[in-house]
Coordinates of N, CA and C in Angstrom, one line a residue:
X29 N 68.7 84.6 100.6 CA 69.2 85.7 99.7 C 70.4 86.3 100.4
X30 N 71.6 86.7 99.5 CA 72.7 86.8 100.1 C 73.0 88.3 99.7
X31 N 72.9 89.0 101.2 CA 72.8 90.3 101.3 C 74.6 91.1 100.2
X32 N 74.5 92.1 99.7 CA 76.0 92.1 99.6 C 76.1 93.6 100.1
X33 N 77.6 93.7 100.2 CA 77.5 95.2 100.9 C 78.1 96.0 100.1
X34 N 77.8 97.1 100.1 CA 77.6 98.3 99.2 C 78.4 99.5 99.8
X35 N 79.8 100.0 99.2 CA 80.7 100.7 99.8 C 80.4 102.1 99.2
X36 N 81.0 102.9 100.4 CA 80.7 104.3 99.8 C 81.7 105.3 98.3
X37 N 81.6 105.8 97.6 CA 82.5 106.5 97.1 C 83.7 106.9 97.3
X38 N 83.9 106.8 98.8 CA 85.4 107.2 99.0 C 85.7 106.4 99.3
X39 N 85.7 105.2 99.8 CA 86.0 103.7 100.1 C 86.2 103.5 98.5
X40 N 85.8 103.2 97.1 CA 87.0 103.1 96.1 C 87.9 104.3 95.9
X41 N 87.4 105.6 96.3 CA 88.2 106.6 95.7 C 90.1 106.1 96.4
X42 N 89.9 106.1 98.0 CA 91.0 106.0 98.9 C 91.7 104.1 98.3
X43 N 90.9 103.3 98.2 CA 91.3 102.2 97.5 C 92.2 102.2 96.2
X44 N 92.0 103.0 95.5 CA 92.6 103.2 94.1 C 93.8 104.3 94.1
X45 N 93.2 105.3 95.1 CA 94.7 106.2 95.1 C 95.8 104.9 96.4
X46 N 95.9 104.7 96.8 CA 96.5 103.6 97.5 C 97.1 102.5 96.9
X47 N 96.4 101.9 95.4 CA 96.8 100.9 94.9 C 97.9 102.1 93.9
X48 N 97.2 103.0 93.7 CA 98.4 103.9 92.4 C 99.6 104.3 93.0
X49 N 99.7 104.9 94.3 CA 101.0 105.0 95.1 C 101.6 103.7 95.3
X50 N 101.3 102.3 95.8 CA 102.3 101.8 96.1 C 102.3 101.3 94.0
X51 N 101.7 101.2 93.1 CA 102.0 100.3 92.3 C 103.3 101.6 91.6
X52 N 102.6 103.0 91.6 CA 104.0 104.1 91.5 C 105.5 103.6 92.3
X53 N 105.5 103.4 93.6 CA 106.5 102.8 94.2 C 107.4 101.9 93.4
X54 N 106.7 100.8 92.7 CA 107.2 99.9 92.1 C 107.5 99.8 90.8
X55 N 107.4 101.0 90.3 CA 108.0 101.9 89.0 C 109.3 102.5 89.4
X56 N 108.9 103.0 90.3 CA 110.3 103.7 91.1 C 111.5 102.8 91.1
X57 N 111.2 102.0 92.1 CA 112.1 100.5 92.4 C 112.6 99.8 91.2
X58 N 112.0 99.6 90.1 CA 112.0 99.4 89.0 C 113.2 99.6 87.7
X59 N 113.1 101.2 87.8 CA 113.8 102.3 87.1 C 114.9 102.6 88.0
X60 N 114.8 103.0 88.9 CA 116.0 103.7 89.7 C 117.0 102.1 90.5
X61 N 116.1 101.4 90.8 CA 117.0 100.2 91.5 C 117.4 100.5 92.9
X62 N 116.7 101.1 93.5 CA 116.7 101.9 94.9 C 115.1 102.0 95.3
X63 N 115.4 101.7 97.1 CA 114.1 101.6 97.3 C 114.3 102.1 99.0
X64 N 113.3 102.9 99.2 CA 113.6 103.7 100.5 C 112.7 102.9 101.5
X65 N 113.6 102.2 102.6 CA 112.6 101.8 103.5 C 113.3 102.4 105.1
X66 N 112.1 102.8 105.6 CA 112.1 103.7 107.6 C 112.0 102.5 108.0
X67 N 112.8 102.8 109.4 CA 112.8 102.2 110.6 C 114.1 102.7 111.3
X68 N 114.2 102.4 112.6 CA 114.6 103.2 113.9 C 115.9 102.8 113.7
X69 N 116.1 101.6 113.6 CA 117.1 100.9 113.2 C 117.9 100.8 111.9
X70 N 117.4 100.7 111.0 CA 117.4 99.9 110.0 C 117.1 100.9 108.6
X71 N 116.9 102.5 108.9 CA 115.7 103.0 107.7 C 117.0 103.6 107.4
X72 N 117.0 104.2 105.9 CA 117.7 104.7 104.4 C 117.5 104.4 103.1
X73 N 118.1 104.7 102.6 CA 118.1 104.5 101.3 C 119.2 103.1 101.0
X74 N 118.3 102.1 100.0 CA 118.9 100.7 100.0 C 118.9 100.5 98.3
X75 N 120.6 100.3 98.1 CA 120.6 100.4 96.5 C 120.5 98.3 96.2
X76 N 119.5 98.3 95.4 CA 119.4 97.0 94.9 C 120.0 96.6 93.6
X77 N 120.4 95.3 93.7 CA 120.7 94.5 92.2 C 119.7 94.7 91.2
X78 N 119.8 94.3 90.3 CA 118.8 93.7 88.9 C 117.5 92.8 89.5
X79 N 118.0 91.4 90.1 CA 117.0 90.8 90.5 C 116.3 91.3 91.6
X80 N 116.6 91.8 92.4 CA 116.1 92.5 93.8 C 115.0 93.7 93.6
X81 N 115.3 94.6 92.7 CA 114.6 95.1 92.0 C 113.4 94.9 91.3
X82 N 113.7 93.7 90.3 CA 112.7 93.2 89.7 C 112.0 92.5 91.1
X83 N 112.4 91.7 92.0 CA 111.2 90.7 92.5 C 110.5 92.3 93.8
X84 N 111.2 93.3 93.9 CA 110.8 93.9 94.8 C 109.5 94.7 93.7
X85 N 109.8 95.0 92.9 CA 108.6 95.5 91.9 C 107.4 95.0 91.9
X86 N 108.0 93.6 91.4 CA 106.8 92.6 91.5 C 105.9 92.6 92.3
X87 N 106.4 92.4 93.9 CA 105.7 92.4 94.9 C 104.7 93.9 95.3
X88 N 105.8 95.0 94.8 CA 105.1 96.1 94.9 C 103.6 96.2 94.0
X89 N 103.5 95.2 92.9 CA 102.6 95.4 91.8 C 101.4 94.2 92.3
X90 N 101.9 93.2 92.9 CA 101.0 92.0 93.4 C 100.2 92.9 94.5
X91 N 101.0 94.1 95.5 CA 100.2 94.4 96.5 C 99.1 95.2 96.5
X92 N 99.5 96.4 95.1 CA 98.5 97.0 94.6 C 97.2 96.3 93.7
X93 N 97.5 94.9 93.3 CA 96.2 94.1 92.7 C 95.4 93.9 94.0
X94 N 96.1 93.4 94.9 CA 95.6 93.1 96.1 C 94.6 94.1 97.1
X95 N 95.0 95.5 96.8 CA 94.4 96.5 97.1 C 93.1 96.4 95.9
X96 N 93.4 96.3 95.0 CA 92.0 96.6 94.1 C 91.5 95.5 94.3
X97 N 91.6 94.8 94.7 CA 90.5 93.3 94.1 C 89.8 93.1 96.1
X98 N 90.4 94.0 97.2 CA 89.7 93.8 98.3 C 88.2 94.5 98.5
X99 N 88.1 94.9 96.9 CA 86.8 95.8 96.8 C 85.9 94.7 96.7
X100 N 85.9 93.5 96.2 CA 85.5 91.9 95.7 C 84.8 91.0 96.9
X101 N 83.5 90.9 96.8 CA 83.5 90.1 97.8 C 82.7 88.5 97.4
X102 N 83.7 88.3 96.2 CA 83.3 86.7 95.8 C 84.6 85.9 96.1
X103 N 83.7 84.6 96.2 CA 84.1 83.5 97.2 C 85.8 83.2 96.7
X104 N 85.6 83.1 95.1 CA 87.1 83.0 94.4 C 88.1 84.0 94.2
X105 N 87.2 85.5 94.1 CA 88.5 86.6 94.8 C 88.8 86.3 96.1
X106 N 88.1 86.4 96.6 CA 88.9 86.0 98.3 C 90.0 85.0 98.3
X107 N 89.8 84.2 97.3 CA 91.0 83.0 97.3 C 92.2 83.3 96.7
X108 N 91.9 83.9 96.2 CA 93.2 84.2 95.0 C 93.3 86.1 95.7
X109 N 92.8 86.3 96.1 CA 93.3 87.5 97.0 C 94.5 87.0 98.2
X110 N 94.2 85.9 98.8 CA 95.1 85.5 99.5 C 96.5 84.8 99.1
X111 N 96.3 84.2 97.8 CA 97.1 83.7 97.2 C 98.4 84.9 96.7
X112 N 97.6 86.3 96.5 CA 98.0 87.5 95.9 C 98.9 87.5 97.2
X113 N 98.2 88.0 98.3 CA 98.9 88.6 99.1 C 100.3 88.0 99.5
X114 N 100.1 86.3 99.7 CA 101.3 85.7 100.2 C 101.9 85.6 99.5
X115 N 102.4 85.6 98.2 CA 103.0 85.6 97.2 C 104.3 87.3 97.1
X116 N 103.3 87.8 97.3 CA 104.1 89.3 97.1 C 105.0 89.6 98.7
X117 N 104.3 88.5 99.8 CA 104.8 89.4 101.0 C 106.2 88.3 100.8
X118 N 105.9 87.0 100.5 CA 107.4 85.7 99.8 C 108.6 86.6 99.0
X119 N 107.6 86.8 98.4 CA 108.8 87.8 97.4 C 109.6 88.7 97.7
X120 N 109.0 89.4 98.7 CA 109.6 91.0 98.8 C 110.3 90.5 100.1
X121 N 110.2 88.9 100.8 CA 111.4 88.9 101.6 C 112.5 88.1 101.0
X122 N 111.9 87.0 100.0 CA 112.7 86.6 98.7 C 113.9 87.5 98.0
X123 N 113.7 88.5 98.2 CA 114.8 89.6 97.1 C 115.4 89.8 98.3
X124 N 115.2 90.1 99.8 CA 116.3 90.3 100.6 C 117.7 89.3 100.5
X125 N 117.3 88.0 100.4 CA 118.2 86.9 100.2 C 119.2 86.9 98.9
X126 N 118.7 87.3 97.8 CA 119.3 86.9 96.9 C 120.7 88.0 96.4

C-alpha cells in the first residue's frame, strides 16, 4: 500500500501565491517588453525585443505550471514536471541569444 503524503494548507496557500507572482511577472514581460533582473554585476532594468519577450514570458508561464503541478506526486507529473522545468529554464536562456 502506497502511503501518499498529505500537505498542510499553507504549503498550497504559499505554492499558488508563488506560481501567481512569477506567472504576474510574465504578464509584465509580456506587455511592457522589459524585465528587471538583480545582480552585483549585471542587475537593471533590460529592455527586450518582440521575440525575447515572448520566449521570456513563456518561460515565466512554464515555471509557474511547474510550481503548481510540484503539489503532484504521480509517477507521470514527475515526468513531465521535469520536462516543464527544462524547457522553460532552455528558453529563458534561449531569448538571451536571439
Amino acid at each position: 500500500m502506497i502511503k501518499k503524503k498529505k500537505y498542510s494548507v499553507w504549503v498550497y496557500v504559499l505554492n499558488i501565491l508563488v506560481a501567481i507572482l512569477i506567472a504576474a511577472a510574465g504578464v509584465y514581460v509580456f506587455i511592457e517588453k522589459k524585465m528587471i533582473i538583480s545582480g552585483k554585476y549585471s542587475g537593471g532594468l533590460y529592455y527586450l525585443s518582440d521575440l525575447e519577450s515572448i520566449l521570456d514570458s513563456v518561460s515565466l508561464f512554464m515555471t509557474s505550471l511547474f510550481i503548481i503541478l510540484a503539489l503532484f506526486q504521480n509517477k507521470l507529473i514527475k515526468k513531465v514536471r521535469e520536462w516543464i522545468l527544462m524547457l522553460a529554464i532552455l528558453l529563458f536562456l534561449a531569448s538571451s541569444f536571439v
